[in-house]
Structures are given as C-alpha cells and as structure tokens.
Short mmCIF file of C-alpha atoms in Angstrom, two decimals:
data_model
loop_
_atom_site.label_atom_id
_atom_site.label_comp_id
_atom_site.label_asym_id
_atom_site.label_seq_id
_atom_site.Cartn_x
_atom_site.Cartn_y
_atom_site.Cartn_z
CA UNK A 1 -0.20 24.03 -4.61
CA UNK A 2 1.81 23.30 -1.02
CA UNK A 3 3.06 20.18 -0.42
CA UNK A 4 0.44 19.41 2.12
CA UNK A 5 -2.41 20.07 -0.72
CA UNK A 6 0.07 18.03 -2.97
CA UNK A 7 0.01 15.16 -0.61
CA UNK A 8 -3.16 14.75 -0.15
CA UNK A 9 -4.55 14.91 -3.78
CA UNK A 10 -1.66 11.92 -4.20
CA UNK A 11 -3.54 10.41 -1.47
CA UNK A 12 -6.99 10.71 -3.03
CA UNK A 13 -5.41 9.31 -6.40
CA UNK A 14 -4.41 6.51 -4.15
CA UNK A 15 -7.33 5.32 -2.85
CA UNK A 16 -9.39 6.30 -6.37
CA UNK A 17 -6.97 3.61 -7.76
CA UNK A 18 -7.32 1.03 -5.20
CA UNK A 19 -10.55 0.85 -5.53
CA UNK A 20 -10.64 0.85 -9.38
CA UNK A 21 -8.46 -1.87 -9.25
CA UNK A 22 -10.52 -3.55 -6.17
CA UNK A 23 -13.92 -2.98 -8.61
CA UNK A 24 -12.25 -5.15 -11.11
CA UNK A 25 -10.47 -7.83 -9.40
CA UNK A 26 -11.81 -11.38 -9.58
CA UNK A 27 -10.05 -12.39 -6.37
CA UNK A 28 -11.96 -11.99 -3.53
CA UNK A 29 -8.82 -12.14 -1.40
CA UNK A 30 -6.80 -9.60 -4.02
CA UNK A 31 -9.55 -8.01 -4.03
CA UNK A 32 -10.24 -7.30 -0.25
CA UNK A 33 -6.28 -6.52 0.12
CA UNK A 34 -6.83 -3.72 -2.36
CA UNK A 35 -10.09 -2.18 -0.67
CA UNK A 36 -8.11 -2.33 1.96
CA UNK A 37 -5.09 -0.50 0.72
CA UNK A 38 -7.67 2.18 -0.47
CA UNK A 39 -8.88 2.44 3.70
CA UNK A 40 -5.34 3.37 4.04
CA UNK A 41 -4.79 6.41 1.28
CA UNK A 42 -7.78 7.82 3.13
CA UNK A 43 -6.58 7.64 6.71
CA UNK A 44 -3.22 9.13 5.05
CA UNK A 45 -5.42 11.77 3.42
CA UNK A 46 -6.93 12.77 7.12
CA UNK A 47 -3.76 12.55 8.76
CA UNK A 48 -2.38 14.65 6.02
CA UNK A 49 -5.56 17.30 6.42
CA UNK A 50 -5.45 17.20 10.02
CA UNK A 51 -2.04 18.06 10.56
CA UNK A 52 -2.25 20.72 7.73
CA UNK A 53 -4.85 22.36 9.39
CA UNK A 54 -3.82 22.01 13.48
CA UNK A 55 -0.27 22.39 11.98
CA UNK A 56 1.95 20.63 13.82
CA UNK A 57 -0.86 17.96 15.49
CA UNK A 58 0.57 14.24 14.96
CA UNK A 59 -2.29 11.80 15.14
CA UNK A 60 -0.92 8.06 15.33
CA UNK A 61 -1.16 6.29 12.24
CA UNK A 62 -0.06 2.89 12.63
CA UNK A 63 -1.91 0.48 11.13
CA UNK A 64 -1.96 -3.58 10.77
CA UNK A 65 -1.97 -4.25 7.18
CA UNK A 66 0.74 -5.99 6.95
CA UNK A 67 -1.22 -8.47 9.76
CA UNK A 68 -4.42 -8.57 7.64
CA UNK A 69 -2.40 -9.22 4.41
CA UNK A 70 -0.89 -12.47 5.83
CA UNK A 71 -3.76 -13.51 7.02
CA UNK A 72 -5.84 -13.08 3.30
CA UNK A 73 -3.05 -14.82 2.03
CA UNK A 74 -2.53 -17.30 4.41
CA UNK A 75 -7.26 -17.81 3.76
CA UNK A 76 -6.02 -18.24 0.28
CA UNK A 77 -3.72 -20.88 1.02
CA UNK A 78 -5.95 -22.89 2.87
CA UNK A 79 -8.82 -22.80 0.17
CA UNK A 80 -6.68 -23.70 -2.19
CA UNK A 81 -8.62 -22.25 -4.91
CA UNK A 82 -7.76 -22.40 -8.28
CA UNK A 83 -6.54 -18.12 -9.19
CA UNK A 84 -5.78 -16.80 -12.35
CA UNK A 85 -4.89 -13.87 -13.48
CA UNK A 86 -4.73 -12.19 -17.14
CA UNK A 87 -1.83 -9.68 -17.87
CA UNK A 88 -3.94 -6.37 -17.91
CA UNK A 89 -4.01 -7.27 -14.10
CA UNK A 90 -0.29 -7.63 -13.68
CA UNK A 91 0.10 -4.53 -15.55
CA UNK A 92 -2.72 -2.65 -13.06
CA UNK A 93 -0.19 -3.79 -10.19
CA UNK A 94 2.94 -3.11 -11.31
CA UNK A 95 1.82 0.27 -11.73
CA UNK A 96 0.54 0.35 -8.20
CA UNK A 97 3.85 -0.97 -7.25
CA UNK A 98 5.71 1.66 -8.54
CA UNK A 99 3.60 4.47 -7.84
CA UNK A 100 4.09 3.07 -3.88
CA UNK A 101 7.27 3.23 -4.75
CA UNK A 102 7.23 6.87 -5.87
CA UNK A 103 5.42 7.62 -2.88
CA UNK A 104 7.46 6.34 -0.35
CA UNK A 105 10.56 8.67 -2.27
CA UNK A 106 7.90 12.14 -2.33
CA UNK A 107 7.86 11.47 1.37
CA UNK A 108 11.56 11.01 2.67
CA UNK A 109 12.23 13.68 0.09
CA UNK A 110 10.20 16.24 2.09
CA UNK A 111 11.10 14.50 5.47
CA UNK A 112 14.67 15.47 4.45
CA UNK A 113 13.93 19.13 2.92
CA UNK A 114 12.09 20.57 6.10
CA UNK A 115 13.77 22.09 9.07
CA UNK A 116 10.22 21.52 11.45
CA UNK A 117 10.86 18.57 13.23
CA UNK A 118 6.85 17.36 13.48
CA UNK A 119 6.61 17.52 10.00
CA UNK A 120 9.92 15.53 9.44
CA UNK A 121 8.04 13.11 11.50
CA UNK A 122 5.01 12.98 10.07
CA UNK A 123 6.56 12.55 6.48
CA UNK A 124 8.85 9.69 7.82
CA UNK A 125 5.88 8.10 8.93
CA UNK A 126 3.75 8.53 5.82
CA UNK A 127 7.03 7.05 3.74
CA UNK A 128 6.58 4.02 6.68
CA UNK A 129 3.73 3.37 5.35
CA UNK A 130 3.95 3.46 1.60
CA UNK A 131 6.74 1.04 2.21
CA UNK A 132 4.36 -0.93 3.75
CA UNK A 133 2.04 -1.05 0.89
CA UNK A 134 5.25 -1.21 -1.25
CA UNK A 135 6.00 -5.06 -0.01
CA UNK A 136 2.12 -5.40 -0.34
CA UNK A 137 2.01 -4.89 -3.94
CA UNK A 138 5.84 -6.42 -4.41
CA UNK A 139 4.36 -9.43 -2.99
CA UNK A 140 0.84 -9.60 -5.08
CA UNK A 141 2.81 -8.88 -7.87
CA UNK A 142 5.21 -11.65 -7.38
CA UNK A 143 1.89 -13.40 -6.64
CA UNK A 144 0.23 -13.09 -9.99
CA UNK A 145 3.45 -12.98 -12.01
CA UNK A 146 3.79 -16.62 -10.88
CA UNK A 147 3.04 -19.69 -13.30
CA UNK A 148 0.86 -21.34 -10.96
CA UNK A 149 0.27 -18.87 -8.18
CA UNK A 150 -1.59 -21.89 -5.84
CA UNK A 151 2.21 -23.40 -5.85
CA UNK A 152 3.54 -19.90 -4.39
CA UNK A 153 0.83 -19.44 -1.63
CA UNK A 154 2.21 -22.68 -0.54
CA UNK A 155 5.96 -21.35 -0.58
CA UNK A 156 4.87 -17.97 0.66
CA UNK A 157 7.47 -16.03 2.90
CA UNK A 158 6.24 -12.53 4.57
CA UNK A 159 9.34 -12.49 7.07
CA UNK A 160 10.56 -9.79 4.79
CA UNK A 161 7.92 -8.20 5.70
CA UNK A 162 7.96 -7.84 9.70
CA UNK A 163 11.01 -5.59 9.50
CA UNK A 164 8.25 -2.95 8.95
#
C-alpha cells in the first residue's frame, strides 16, 4: 500500500469514527462538532484522492472549524443546559484525541521524507488540519473531563486556538 492509499484509508477510519461517536453522543452540540469533524476526514480523503490521481494538483483545503466549534460552544453556553457525560464517552474521545494526534505526526513525517515540493505541501497542510481537530478534541475532552462542565463553558478560552 503507498502512502497516498495509506492516507486515505486513515481518512476513511476517521470519518467512520466520527460518526460512530456522533451516532452515540447525547449532546446535540458534541454531537454536531463530531459530524462535523467526520465532513472533514472526507474532504481530506478527496483532497488526498485527487491529488493522488492528478499528481501534483493542490486543491485548497482550508476550512472554518475552528469558527463553527466556538460558535457550538459558545450555543452551549448560552442554553445553559444541564450536560453530562459517562466515562465510556471520555474514553471514546481521548482516543480520538490521540489518534489526531497520531495523525498530525503520519503527516509532517511524510512532509519531511519527500523531496516533491507539492506533496511536502499538501502533507503540511493535511498535518494543519489534524492539529486543528487536535485542539478540537483537546478542548471537548477537557470539556467532559470537567466536574461540572456548565461551569467550564462559562470559563471557556479558544484563543489557543486562533494560532491555527
């Protein structure tokens, strides 16, 4: 398997995932930030196909989750609904979590072991964006980790998360 076939199959994991998790979530705002994560491992998918098959075409990928995120959380805030979580779910996004993470490092690695400059680029900007859903998932994590997660919607700070 190339890395490009490799890649993508991560990316259709991805979005398998985020939508098993999205299926289950009682939170309608968790809930649409992980069905929305799951949009995103698709459009990486295409990108992925795209450029593997044009080889060396770059579509733009940028995206606004971050935008959309705040703005789910910053809903939630204002409802002021009472959330709770059980600890299967913080277990289902830890793992999420950490398999951004291991994303994001598959990328830079092969950003850093190719000598083709477009697909440097396009690997740098796929590890962009798994950082992106990194903080996501840091931050829902954080989120349900949190004794009384109302109280932290209240205290929430995304400026960490503009540097992206």
């Amino acid at each position: 398997m190339n890395v490009y076939d490799f890649a993508m199959q991560m990316e259709k994991d991805g979005e398998k995932f985020y939508s098993e998790l999205a299926e289950h979530c009682r939170v309608e705002g968790i809930r649409t930030i992980l069905t929305m994560l799951a949009s995103e491992e698709v459009k990486h998918y295409n990108m992925i196909a795209l450029f593997k098959k044009q080889a060396g075409y770059s579509p733009a990928l940028d995206t606004d989750v971050l935008g959309k995120v705040r703005n789910i959380f910053s809903m939630m805030k204002d409802e002021k609904a009472e959330i709770r979580f059980d600890s299967s779910e913080l277990d289902s996004y830890t793992r999420a979590r950490d398999i951004e993470e291991m994303s994001r490092t598959f990328y830079l690695d092969k950003a850093a072991e190719t000598q083709q400059e477009e697909e440097k680029q396009i690997f740098l900007h796929l590890a962009s964006e798994e950082a992106k859903h990194l903080r996501i998932m840091e931050n829902i994590v954080e989120f349900v980790a949190r004794p009384e997660p109302g109280y932290w919607l209240e205290n929430a700070e995304w400026h960490h998360l503009e540097e992206y």
